[in-house]
CSV table of C-alpha atoms and ligand atoms in Angstrom, one decimal:
chain,number,residue,atom,x,y,z
A,1,MET,CA,31.0,-3.2,-36.0
A,2,THR,CA,28.2,-3.5,-33.8
A,3,SER,CA,27.6,-7.0,-32.8
A,4,PRO,CA,23.7,-8.8,-32.9
A,5,SER,CA,23.5,-8.8,-29.0
A,6,SER,CA,24.5,-5.1,-28.3
A,7,LYS,CA,22.5,-4.1,-31.1
A,8,THR,CA,19.4,-5.7,-29.8
A,9,LEU,CA,20.2,-3.9,-26.6
A,10,LEU,CA,20.6,-0.5,-28.2
A,11,TYR,CA,16.9,-1.0,-29.5
A,12,GLN,CA,15.7,-2.3,-26.2
A,13,GLU,CA,17.6,0.7,-24.6
A,14,PHE,CA,16.3,3.3,-26.2
A,15,SER,CA,12.8,1.6,-26.6
A,16,GLU,CA,12.8,1.5,-22.3
A,17,ARG,CA,13.9,5.2,-22.6
A,18,MET,CA,10.7,6.1,-24.7
A,19,ALA,CA,8.2,3.8,-22.5
A,20,ASP,CA,9.8,5.9,-19.5
A,21,LEU,CA,9.0,9.3,-21.0
A,22,ILE,CA,5.4,8.1,-22.1
A,23,ARG,CA,4.8,6.8,-18.6
A,24,HIS,CA,6.0,9.8,-16.8
A,25,GLY,CA,3.7,12.2,-19.4
A,26,THR,CA,6.5,13.8,-21.3
A,27,TYR,CA,4.5,12.2,-23.9
A,28,PRO,CA,0.9,11.7,-22.9
A,29,PRO,CA,-2.0,9.8,-24.3
A,30,GLY,CA,-2.8,10.7,-27.9
A,31,GLU,CA,0.6,13.0,-28.4
A,32,ARG,CA,3.0,12.5,-31.4
A,33,LEU,CA,6.1,10.8,-31.0
A,34,PRO,CA,9.3,12.1,-32.6
A,35,SER,CA,9.5,10.6,-36.7
A,36,VAL,CA,11.7,7.9,-36.9
A,37,ARG,CA,14.2,10.5,-39.0
A,38,GLN,CA,14.1,12.9,-35.8
A,39,ALA,CA,14.5,10.1,-33.3
A,40,SER,CA,17.4,8.6,-34.9
A,41,GLN,CA,19.2,12.2,-35.5
A,42,GLN,CA,18.4,13.1,-31.7
A,43,ASN,CA,19.7,9.8,-30.5
A,44,GLY,CA,22.7,9.3,-32.7
A,45,LEU,CA,21.0,5.7,-33.4
A,46,SER,CA,20.3,3.9,-37.3
A,47,ILE,CA,16.9,4.1,-38.6
A,48,SER,CA,16.6,0.8,-38.1
A,49,THR,CA,17.2,0.5,-34.4
A,50,VAL,CA,14.7,2.9,-33.8
A,51,LEU,CA,12.1,1.3,-36.2
A,52,GLN,CA,13.0,-1.6,-33.7
A,53,ALA,CA,12.1,-0.1,-30.5
A,54,TYR,CA,8.9,1.6,-32.3
A,55,SER,CA,7.7,-1.5,-33.1
A,56,LEU,CA,8.4,-3.2,-29.9
A,57,LEU,CA,6.4,-0.1,-28.1
A,58,GLU,CA,3.5,-0.8,-30.3
A,59,ARG,CA,3.8,-4.7,-29.5
A,60,GLN,CA,3.7,-3.6,-25.9
A,61,GLY,CA,0.5,-1.5,-26.8
A,62,LEU,CA,2.6,2.1,-25.6
A,63,ILE,CA,2.0,3.5,-29.2
A,64,GLU,CA,0.0,2.9,-32.4
A,65,VAL,CA,0.8,3.7,-36.0
A,66,ARG,CA,-1.4,6.3,-38.0
A,67,PRO,CA,-0.7,5.9,-41.5
A,68,GLN,CA,1.0,8.3,-43.2
A,69,SER,CA,1.1,10.5,-40.0
A,70,GLY,CA,3.5,8.8,-37.6
A,71,TYR,CA,3.7,7.4,-34.2
A,72,TYR,CA,1.1,8.4,-31.2
A,73,VAL,CA,1.1,7.4,-28.0
A,74,SER,CA,-1.8,4.9,-27.5
A,75,THR,CA,-5.0,6.0,-25.8
A,76,ARG,CA,-6.1,2.2,-26.0
A,77,THR,CA,-6.4,1.8,-21.7
A,78,ASP,CA,-9.1,4.4,-21.8
A,79,ASP,CA,-11.9,2.1,-23.8
A,80,ARG,CA,-10.8,-1.3,-22.0
A,81,LEU,CA,-11.7,-0.5,-18.7
A,82,PHE,CA,-11.7,-3.5,-16.1
A,83,PRO,CA,-15.2,-3.3,-13.7
A,84,GLU,CA,-13.8,-3.1,-10.1
A,85,PRO,CA,-14.5,-5.9,-7.4
A,86,GLU,CA,-17.6,-6.0,-5.9
A,87,THR,CA,-18.3,-6.1,-2.0
A,88,SER,CA,-17.0,-9.2,-0.5
A,89,SER,CA,-19.1,-11.8,0.8
A,90,PRO,CA,-17.3,-13.5,3.9
A,91,GLN,CA,-18.2,-16.2,6.0
A,92,ARG,CA,-21.0,-15.3,8.5
A,93,ASP,CA,-18.8,-17.5,11.5
A,94,PRO,CA,-15.8,-16.0,13.5
A,95,SER,CA,-12.8,-18.4,12.7
A,96,LEU,CA,-9.6,-18.7,14.1
A,97,ILE,CA,-6.5,-18.2,11.9
A,98,SER,CA,-3.8,-20.4,10.6
A,99,LEU,CA,-2.3,-18.6,8.1
A,100,HIS,CA,1.3,-18.2,9.2
A,101,GLU,CA,3.5,-20.7,7.0
A,102,LEU,CA,2.5,-19.0,3.6
A,103,VAL,CA,3.0,-15.5,5.1
A,104,MET,CA,6.6,-16.5,6.1
A,105,ARG,CA,7.1,-17.4,2.6
A,106,LEU,CA,6.2,-14.2,1.1
A,107,MET,CA,8.0,-12.3,4.0
A,108,LYS,CA,11.3,-14.2,2.6
A,109,ASP,CA,10.7,-13.3,-1.0
A,110,THR,CA,11.1,-9.9,-0.1
A,111,SER,CA,15.0,-10.3,0.9
A,112,ASN,CA,15.8,-11.9,-2.3
A,113,PRO,CA,17.0,-9.4,-5.1
A,114,ASP,CA,16.3,-11.6,-7.9
A,115,LEU,CA,12.8,-11.3,-7.9
A,116,VAL,CA,10.6,-7.9,-9.1
A,117,GLN,CA,8.9,-7.0,-5.8
A,118,LEU,CA,5.2,-6.6,-6.8
A,119,GLY,CA,4.3,-8.4,-3.0
A,120,ALA,CA,5.0,-6.9,-0.1
A,121,ALA,CA,3.5,-3.4,0.7
A,122,LEU,CA,6.9,-1.7,0.5
A,123,PRO,CA,7.5,1.7,-0.1
A,124,ASN,CA,9.6,3.2,-2.8
A,125,ILE,CA,12.7,4.5,-0.8
A,126,ASP,CA,14.5,6.8,-3.1
A,127,SER,CA,17.8,8.8,-2.8
A,128,GLN,CA,16.7,11.8,-2.5
A,129,LEU,CA,14.7,11.1,0.6
A,130,THR,CA,17.7,8.3,2.1
A,131,GLN,CA,20.2,11.7,1.7
A,132,LYS,CA,17.9,14.0,3.6
A,133,ILE,CA,17.4,11.5,6.6
A,134,ASN,CA,20.7,10.4,6.8
A,135,ARG,CA,21.8,13.9,6.7
A,136,ILE,CA,19.5,14.2,9.7
A,137,ILE,CA,20.7,11.3,11.8
A,138,ALA,CA,24.6,12.3,11.4
A,139,ASN,CA,23.7,16.0,12.6
A,140,ILE,CA,22.0,14.2,15.4
A,141,THR,CA,24.9,11.8,16.3
A,142,ARG,CA,27.1,15.3,16.5
A,143,GLN,CA,25.1,17.2,18.2
A,144,GLN,CA,23.2,15.1,20.7
A,145,GLY,CA,25.4,11.6,20.7
A,146,GLU,CA,24.6,10.9,24.2
A,147,ASP,CA,20.7,11.5,24.7
A,148,ALA,CA,20.2,9.6,21.2
A,149,HIS,CA,21.5,6.7,23.5
A,150,GLN,CA,18.9,7.2,26.3
A,151,TYR,CA,15.8,5.0,26.9
A,152,GLN,CA,12.4,7.3,25.5
A,153,PHE,CA,10.0,5.5,28.1
A,154,PRO,CA,6.3,5.6,26.9
A,155,PRO,CA,4.6,7.8,26.1
A,156,GLY,CA,8.1,8.2,24.0
A,157,LEU,CA,10.0,11.2,22.7
A,158,GLU,CA,7.7,14.5,23.2
A,159,ALA,CA,9.3,16.7,20.2
A,160,LEU,CA,7.7,13.6,18.3
A,161,ARG,CA,4.5,13.6,19.8
A,162,VAL,CA,4.0,17.3,19.4
A,163,GLN,CA,4.7,16.9,15.8
A,164,ILE,CA,2.6,14.2,15.8
A,165,ALA,CA,-0.3,16.0,17.5
A,166,ARG,CA,-0.1,18.9,15.3
A,167,ARG,CA,-0.5,16.8,12.0
A,168,ALA,CA,-3.4,15.2,13.6
A,169,VAL,CA,-5.4,18.4,13.1
A,170,ASN,CA,-5.5,18.0,9.0
A,171,ALA,CA,-7.3,14.5,9.9
A,172,GLY,CA,-9.5,16.5,11.7
A,173,CYS,CA,-8.6,15.6,15.3
A,174,ASN,CA,-7.8,17.3,18.3
A,175,LEU,CA,-4.9,15.6,19.9
A,176,PHE,CA,-2.7,16.4,22.5
A,177,PRO,CA,0.7,15.1,22.6
A,178,SER,CA,0.2,13.4,26.1
A,179,ASP,CA,-2.6,11.4,23.9
A,180,ILE,CA,0.0,10.0,21.8
A,181,LEU,CA,2.1,6.6,22.3
A,182,ILE,CA,5.2,6.1,20.3
A,183,THR,CA,5.8,2.5,19.2
A,184,SER,CA,7.6,0.6,16.7
A,185,GLY,CA,6.0,0.5,13.8
A,186,GLY,CA,2.3,0.0,13.2
A,187,VAL,CA,2.5,-3.6,13.9
A,188,GLU,CA,3.2,-3.0,17.6
A,189,ALA,CA,0.6,-0.5,17.8
A,190,ILE,CA,-1.9,-3.1,16.2
A,191,ASP,CA,-0.3,-5.7,19.0
A,192,LEU,CA,-0.6,-3.4,21.9
A,193,SER,CA,-4.2,-2.2,21.0
A,194,LEU,CA,-5.5,-5.8,20.9
A,195,HIS,CA,-4.0,-6.9,23.6
A,196,ALA,CA,-5.2,-4.2,25.3
A,197,VAL,CA,-8.7,-4.5,25.1
A,198,CYS,CA,-9.1,-8.8,23.9
A,199,LYS,CA,-8.5,-11.7,25.4
A,200,PRO,CA,-7.3,-15.3,23.9
A,201,GLY,CA,-11.0,-16.7,22.4
A,202,ASP,CA,-12.6,-13.4,21.8
A,203,ILE,CA,-14.0,-12.0,18.2
A,204,VAL,CA,-12.6,-9.0,16.6
A,205,ALA,CA,-14.9,-7.9,13.7
A,206,ILE,CA,-12.5,-7.0,10.7
A,207,GLU,CA,-12.9,-5.8,7.2
A,208,SER,CA,-13.2,-8.5,4.4
A,209,PRO,CA,-10.0,-8.9,2.9
A,210,SER,CA,-8.0,-7.6,5.5
A,211,TYR,CA,-4.3,-6.7,5.8
A,212,PHE,CA,-2.5,-9.9,6.5
A,213,GLY,CA,-0.7,-8.3,9.4
A,214,THR,CA,-3.6,-7.9,11.5
A,215,LEU,CA,-4.4,-11.5,10.8
A,216,GLN,CA,-1.0,-12.7,12.1
A,217,ILE,CA,-1.6,-10.6,15.4
A,218,LEU,CA,-5.2,-12.1,15.7
A,219,GLU,CA,-3.4,-15.6,15.4
A,220,VAL,CA,-0.6,-14.9,17.8
A,221,HIS,CA,-3.3,-13.8,20.5
A,222,GLY,CA,-5.7,-16.7,19.8
A,223,LEU,CA,-8.5,-14.4,18.7
A,224,ARG,CA,-11.5,-14.9,16.3
A,225,ALA,CA,-11.8,-13.0,13.4
A,226,LEU,CA,-15.2,-12.4,12.0
A,227,GLU,CA,-14.9,-11.0,8.3
A,228,ILE,CA,-17.6,-7.9,7.4
A,229,PRO,CA,-18.5,-7.5,4.0
A,230,THR,CA,-16.5,-4.9,2.7
A,231,HIS,CA,-16.7,-2.3,-0.9
A,232,PRO,CA,-13.4,-1.9,-2.5
A,233,ARG,CA,-14.6,2.1,-2.6
A,234,ASP,CA,-16.3,3.0,0.5
A,235,GLY,CA,-15.2,0.2,3.0
A,236,ILE,CA,-16.8,-1.8,5.6
A,237,SER,CA,-20.6,-2.1,5.1
A,238,LEU,CA,-22.3,-1.0,8.2
A,239,ASP,CA,-25.4,-2.7,7.8
A,240,ALA,CA,-23.6,-6.2,7.7
A,241,LEU,CA,-21.4,-4.7,10.9
A,242,GLU,CA,-24.7,-4.0,13.2
A,243,PHE,CA,-26.0,-7.5,12.4
A,244,ALA,CA,-22.9,-9.4,13.4
A,245,ILE,CA,-22.7,-7.3,16.7
A,246,GLU,CA,-26.3,-7.9,17.3
A,247,HIS,CA,-25.8,-11.9,17.2
A,248,ASN,CA,-21.9,-12.0,18.1
A,249,PRO,CA,-20.1,-10.6,21.3
A,250,ILE,CA,-17.7,-8.6,19.6
A,251,ARG,CA,-14.9,-7.7,21.7
A,252,ALA,CA,-13.6,-5.0,19.3
A,253,VAL,CA,-13.4,-3.9,15.4
A,254,MET,CA,-10.7,-3.1,13.4
A,255,VAL,CA,-10.7,-0.9,10.0
A,256,ILE,CA,-8.7,0.8,7.9
A,257,SER,CA,-10.5,3.8,7.3
A,258,ASN,CA,-8.2,5.4,4.4
A,259,PHE,CA,-6.6,3.3,1.4
A,260,ASN,CA,-7.3,0.1,2.9
A,261,ASN,CA,-4.7,-2.1,2.5
A,262,PRO,CA,-5.2,-4.4,-0.1
A,263,LEU,CA,-8.8,-2.5,-1.5
A,264,GLY,CA,-7.6,0.9,-1.4
A,265,SER,CA,-11.2,1.9,-0.1
A,266,LEU,CA,-11.8,5.5,1.4
A,267,MET,CA,-14.6,5.4,3.8
A,268,PRO,CA,-16.7,8.9,3.8
A,269,ASP,CA,-16.8,11.0,6.8
A,270,GLU,CA,-20.8,10.3,7.3
A,271,LYS,CA,-19.7,6.5,7.4
A,272,LYS,CA,-17.0,7.2,9.4
A,273,GLU,CA,-19.2,9.0,11.7
A,274,ALA,CA,-21.8,6.6,11.5
A,275,LEU,CA,-19.5,3.9,12.5
A,276,VAL,CA,-18.1,5.1,15.5
A,277,ASN,CA,-21.7,6.4,16.7
A,278,LEU,CA,-22.5,2.3,16.2
A,279,LEU,CA,-20.1,1.1,18.3
A,280,ALA,CA,-20.4,3.9,21.1
A,281,ARG,CA,-24.0,2.7,21.5
A,282,HIS,CA,-22.4,-0.9,22.0
A,283,ASP,CA,-19.6,0.5,23.8
A,284,ILE,CA,-17.4,-1.5,21.5
A,285,PRO,CA,-13.5,-0.5,21.1
A,286,LEU,CA,-12.8,0.6,17.1
A,287,ILE,CA,-9.1,0.3,16.5
A,288,GLU,CA,-8.5,2.2,13.4
A,289,ASN,CA,-5.4,1.9,11.3
A,290,ASP,CA,-4.5,5.1,9.4
A,291,VAL,CA,-1.2,3.9,8.0
A,292,SER,CA,-1.7,5.4,4.7
A,293,GLY,CA,-3.6,7.9,5.4
A,294,GLU,CA,-1.1,10.6,4.5
A,295,ILE,CA,-0.7,9.2,0.9
A,296,TYR,CA,-4.1,11.0,-0.8
A,297,PHE,CA,-4.0,11.8,-4.3
A,298,GLY,CA,-6.9,14.1,-3.9
A,299,GLU,CA,-6.6,17.8,-2.6
A,300,LYS,CA,-7.2,16.6,1.1
A,301,ARG,CA,-5.8,14.8,3.5
A,302,PRO,CA,-9.2,12.8,4.7
A,303,THR,CA,-10.5,12.7,8.3
A,304,VAL,CA,-10.3,9.4,10.7
A,305,CYS,CA,-12.5,7.9,12.6
A,306,LYS,CA,-11.2,9.4,15.5
A,307,ALA,CA,-12.3,12.7,14.7
A,308,PHE,CA,-16.1,11.8,15.7
A,309,ASP,CA,-15.3,9.8,19.2
A,310,THR,CA,-16.5,11.8,22.0
A,311,LYS,CA,-15.9,8.5,24.2
A,312,GLY,CA,-12.7,7.5,24.1
A,313,LEU,CA,-13.4,4.4,22.3
A,314,VAL,CA,-11.6,4.7,18.9
A,315,MET,CA,-7.4,3.7,19.2
A,316,LEU,CA,-5.9,5.5,16.3
A,317,LEU,CA,-2.6,4.1,14.9
A,318,SER,CA,-0.3,4.9,11.9
A,319,SER,CA,3.2,4.4,11.5
A,320,PHE,CA,5.7,6.3,9.5
A,321,SER,CA,6.8,3.0,7.2
A,322,LYS,CA,4.8,3.8,4.5
A,323,ASP,CA,5.6,7.4,3.7
A,324,ILE,CA,9.1,7.6,5.1
A,325,SER,CA,10.9,4.8,6.1
A,326,PRO,CA,10.1,1.1,7.3
A,327,GLY,CA,13.4,0.3,8.6
A,328,LEU,CA,13.5,3.4,11.3
A,329,ARG,CA,10.0,1.2,12.7
A,330,ILE,CA,8.8,4.2,13.9
A,331,GLY,CA,4.6,4.3,14.5
A,332,TRP,CA,2.6,5.4,17.0
A,333,LEU,CA,-1.0,5.1,19.0
A,334,ALA,CA,-3.6,7.1,20.3
A,335,PRO,CA,-5.4,4.9,22.6
A,336,GLY,CA,-8.0,6.8,24.1
A,337,ARG,CA,-9.6,5.7,27.1
A,338,TYR,CA,-7.0,2.7,27.3
A,339,ARG,CA,-4.0,4.5,27.6
A,340,SER,CA,-2.6,3.3,30.7
A,341,GLU,CA,-3.1,-0.3,29.9
A,342,VAL,CA,-1.4,0.6,26.7
A,343,GLU,CA,1.6,2.3,28.2
A,344,TRP,CA,1.9,-0.2,30.6
A,345,LEU,CA,1.9,-3.2,28.2
A,346,LYS,CA,4.4,-1.3,26.0
A,347,PHE,CA,6.8,-0.6,28.8
A,348,THR,CA,6.3,-4.2,30.2
A,349,LEU,CA,6.8,-5.6,26.6
A,350,SER,CA,9.4,-3.4,24.7
A,351,ALA,CA,10.8,-0.8,27.6
A,352,SER,CA,11.0,1.8,24.5
A,353,SER,CA,11.3,2.3,20.8
A,354,PRO,CA,14.4,3.1,19.5
A,355,THR,CA,15.1,7.0,20.4
A,356,LEU,CA,17.5,8.1,17.4
A,357,PRO,CA,14.8,7.2,14.9
A,358,GLN,CA,12.4,9.1,17.2
A,359,MET,CA,14.8,12.1,17.0
A,360,ALA,CA,15.4,11.9,13.2
A,361,ILE,CA,11.5,11.9,12.4
A,362,ALA,CA,10.8,14.5,15.1
A,363,GLU,CA,13.1,16.8,13.2
A,364,PHE,CA,12.3,15.6,9.6
A,365,LEU,CA,8.7,16.7,10.1
A,366,GLU,CA,9.8,19.8,12.2
A,367,SER,CA,11.9,21.4,9.5
A,368,GLY,CA,9.4,20.8,6.8
A,369,GLY,CA,11.2,18.3,4.8
A,370,TYR,CA,8.5,15.8,5.3
A,371,ASP,CA,5.8,18.4,3.8
A,372,GLN,CA,8.2,18.5,0.8
A,373,HIS,CA,8.5,14.9,0.5
A,374,MET,CA,4.9,14.0,1.0
A,375,ARG,CA,4.2,16.5,-2.0
A,376,ARG,CA,6.8,14.6,-4.0
A,377,ILE,CA,5.6,11.0,-3.2
A,378,ARG,CA,1.9,11.5,-3.4
A,379,ARG,CA,2.2,12.8,-7.2
A,380,ASP,CA,4.9,9.7,-8.1
A,381,TYR,CA,2.2,7.5,-6.4
A,382,ALA,CA,-0.7,8.5,-8.0
A,383,ARG,CA,1.1,8.0,-11.2
A,384,ASN,CA,2.3,4.7,-10.7
A,385,VAL,CA,-1.1,3.4,-9.5
A,386,LYS,CA,-2.2,4.8,-12.8
A,387,LEU,CA,0.7,3.0,-14.8
A,388,MET,CA,0.4,-0.3,-13.0
A,389,SER,CA,-3.6,-0.1,-13.4
A,390,ASP,CA,-3.0,0.5,-17.4
A,391,ALA,CA,-0.6,-2.1,-17.8
A,392,VAL,CA,-2.7,-4.7,-15.8
A,393,MET,CA,-5.7,-3.5,-18.1
A,394,ARG,CA,-3.4,-3.5,-21.0
A,395,TYR,CA,-2.1,-7.3,-20.5
A,396,PHE,CA,-4.6,-9.0,-18.2
A,397,PRO,CA,-7.7,-10.8,-20.0
A,398,GLU,CA,-11.1,-10.2,-20.0
A,399,GLY,CA,-12.9,-10.8,-16.6
A,400,THR,CA,-10.5,-9.1,-14.4
A,401,ARG,CA,-11.6,-6.7,-12.0
A,402,LEU,CA,-9.3,-4.0,-10.6
A,403,THR,CA,-10.3,-1.6,-7.6
A,404,ARG,CA,-9.4,2.5,-8.3
A,405,PRO,CA,-7.8,3.7,-5.1
A,406,SER,CA,-7.4,7.3,-4.5
A,407,GLY,CA,-4.5,7.1,-2.1
A,408,GLY,CA,-1.8,4.3,-1.0
A,409,PHE,CA,0.4,2.5,-3.7
A,410,VAL,CA,-1.6,-0.8,-3.9
A,411,LEU,CA,-4.3,-2.6,-6.4
A,412,TRP,CA,-6.7,-5.1,-5.7
A,413,VAL,CA,-6.9,-7.4,-8.8
A,414,GLN,CA,-9.7,-10.0,-9.0
A,415,LEU,CA,-8.6,-12.6,-11.7
A,416,PRO,CA,-11.1,-15.0,-13.9
A,417,GLU,CA,-13.0,-17.3,-11.5
A,418,ASN,CA,-11.1,-20.4,-12.3
A,419,VAL,CA,-7.6,-18.7,-11.3
A,420,ASP,CA,-5.8,-19.8,-8.7
A,421,SER,CA,-3.9,-17.3,-6.9
A,422,LEU,CA,-1.5,-19.6,-5.4
A,423,GLU,CA,-0.7,-21.2,-8.6
A,424,LEU,CA,-0.3,-17.6,-9.9
A,425,TYR,CA,2.3,-17.1,-7.3
A,426,SER,CA,4.1,-20.6,-7.8
A,427,LEU,CA,4.2,-19.6,-11.9
A,428,ALA,CA,5.3,-16.1,-11.0
A,429,LEU,CA,8.1,-17.3,-8.5
A,430,LYS,CA,9.4,-19.2,-11.4
A,431,GLY,CA,9.4,-15.9,-13.8
A,432,LYS,CA,11.3,-14.3,-10.8
A,433,ILE,CA,8.4,-12.3,-9.8
A,434,THR,CA,7.0,-12.3,-6.0
A,435,LEU,CA,3.1,-11.0,-5.8
A,436,ALA,CA,0.6,-11.6,-2.8
A,437,PRO,CA,-1.8,-14.2,-3.0
A,438,GLY,CA,-5.2,-13.2,-1.9
A,439,HIS,CA,-5.5,-16.3,0.4
A,440,VAL,CA,-3.3,-14.4,3.2
A,441,PHE,CA,-6.1,-11.5,3.1
A,442,SER,CA,-8.7,-13.5,4.9
A,443,ALA,CA,-9.5,-15.9,7.8
A,444,THR,CA,-11.5,-18.4,6.3
A,445,TYR,CA,-9.5,-18.6,2.6
A,446,GLN,CA,-11.6,-16.2,0.6
A,447,PHE,CA,-9.8,-14.3,-2.3
A,448,SER,CA,-8.5,-17.5,-3.6
A,449,ASN,CA,-8.6,-15.7,-7.3
A,450,PHE,CA,-7.2,-12.4,-6.3
A,451,ILE,CA,-4.0,-10.9,-6.1
A,452,ARG,CA,-2.4,-7.7,-4.4
A,453,LEU,CA,-0.1,-5.5,-6.3
A,454,ASN,CA,2.1,-2.8,-5.2
A,455,ALA,CA,3.0,-0.5,-7.3
A,456,ALA,CA,5.2,2.2,-5.7
A,457,ALA,CA,8.3,1.7,-7.5
A,458,PHE,CA,6.7,1.4,-10.7
A,459,ASP,CA,9.2,1.2,-13.6
A,460,TYR,CA,10.0,-0.8,-16.8
A,461,ALA,CA,10.7,-4.0,-15.5
A,462,THR,CA,7.7,-3.7,-13.4
A,463,GLU,CA,5.7,-3.4,-16.8
A,464,ARG,CA,7.3,-6.1,-18.5
A,465,ALA,CA,6.4,-8.1,-14.8
A,466,ILE,CA,2.9,-7.1,-15.6
A,467,GLU,CA,3.2,-8.2,-19.3
A,468,ARG,CA,4.4,-11.6,-18.4
A,469,LEU,CA,2.1,-12.1,-15.3
A,470,GLY,CA,-0.8,-11.3,-17.8
A,471,ASP,CA,0.5,-14.2,-20.0
A,472,MET,CA,0.4,-16.4,-17.0
A,473,VAL,CA,-3.2,-15.5,-16.0
A,474,VAL,CA,-4.3,-16.1,-20.0
A,475,GLU,CA,-2.7,-19.7,-19.5
A,476,LEU,CA,-4.3,-20.6,-16.0
A,477,ALA,CA,-7.5,-19.1,-17.0
A,478,GLY,CA,-7.6,-21.0,-20.5
A,479,ARG,CA,-6.5,-24.1,-18.6
A,480,LYS,CA,-9.3,-25.5,-16.6
B,1,PLP,C1,-2.0,-1.9,6.8
B,1,PLP,C2,-1.0,-1.8,7.5
B,1,PLP,N1,-0.8,-1.6,8.7
B,1,PLP,C3,0.5,-1.9,9.4
B,1,PLP,C4,1.7,-2.2,8.7
B,1,PLP,C5,2.8,-2.3,9.3
B,1,PLP,O1,3.5,-1.0,9.1
B,1,PLP,P1,4.8,-1.2,10.2
B,1,PLP,O2,5.8,-1.9,9.3
B,1,PLP,O3,5.0,0.5,10.6
B,1,PLP,O4,5.0,-1.9,11.5
B,1,PLP,C6,1.4,-2.2,7.4
B,1,PLP,C7,2.5,-2.8,6.3
B,1,PLP,O5,2.3,-3.1,5.0
B,1,PLP,C8,0.1,-2.0,6.6
B,1,PLP,O6,0.3,-2.3,5.2
């Protein structure tokens, strides 16, 4: 005989399986589900277990009953579209940054296996990818064991730089392998760029909001951040930037031109070109971060600002952390006219990036494995971002706003005005969920009612976590 607890598990398990099929499009919105009798026969479950599962899915808003017709996948989200957040309006004065305590707390969350990870922008690392990379690493250690133990002094492994230069053509860029320097992830590339062009106290213009890793590096270097209004769809405001340049001695500008973290914004080509031309007129270097440029949901890889650079002022950086593996710690920088300075800094501060991961990534790119992998994850991330957006719209209250990224895997969510995201973060931790509160994306504590969510590994547990978060937001919104 089935015990009550295993019976509970059976219907939950079945509803999870059905929810997964719905999310992955086996049953698209509006589609009829198998009847209760069919589902019971197909799955060897009792009628009452199927009924219980269907009624759970109904309560979750995933399906709806049509009298005398059956159960259908819900189309409800389509008529309840949350608006996008508006262009940000940061303070007009440059500011020093002090965010490291909160950022370190968030970092520690990422290694806590008990939490649903909606905070850090971790990619979804699946076994299909890891098996491929592990096989490549095993082959390299068998075939060229000794070479893999040598330094790869700046600019780094030539075979990898050749591959990166070839791919840059898709982003509209003619790069030679000698234009590229291999780094230890995107973080080191940002660090080297800022180090090469700024000294403590200088002002750097950044987007608002900005990726908190960038803010941390500005904090370490004692640089002042000048936050520029930024639109969640097409990026930094050039009018506001021009005004800022006319009124402040700006030493460098930093943008994430494609699929900004956290906004998901994508600067159109004309805007990229206009930005490069504006900075060229003022002789200001542009540090362009393109770590998610390859994770596009549309037909074509977007271009980079670097494609319009004729003066060597654009320092283009990227990393294989979002699309292959953050643990391999490989990124790169095309530093334009600052190349010799950057190479010297790289050699002095870290000598070389690890050789084996450079070899493995070069081989993955050369063999075509990367292209195949990217075709798959672009599809997966597009679907997961959509599912996460649908879940937020289903469970969060009116007054919420939401971005519409066309690449990457993060969502930027504006909560009702009176909801403090740090309070939500504390509540969420108690409920075994971590998220990124808006505070860490600004030098001046803007975005107190925003959160960033990671949709990369969206699954049933994520959906449930979003449901619980939605309840918490409703509670906080109603309290004050
Ligand atoms: C925009 C952006 N730049 C850089 C990084 C850091 O990249 P890496 O892990 O390669 O150092 C991240 C990681 O979250 C990021 O989102």
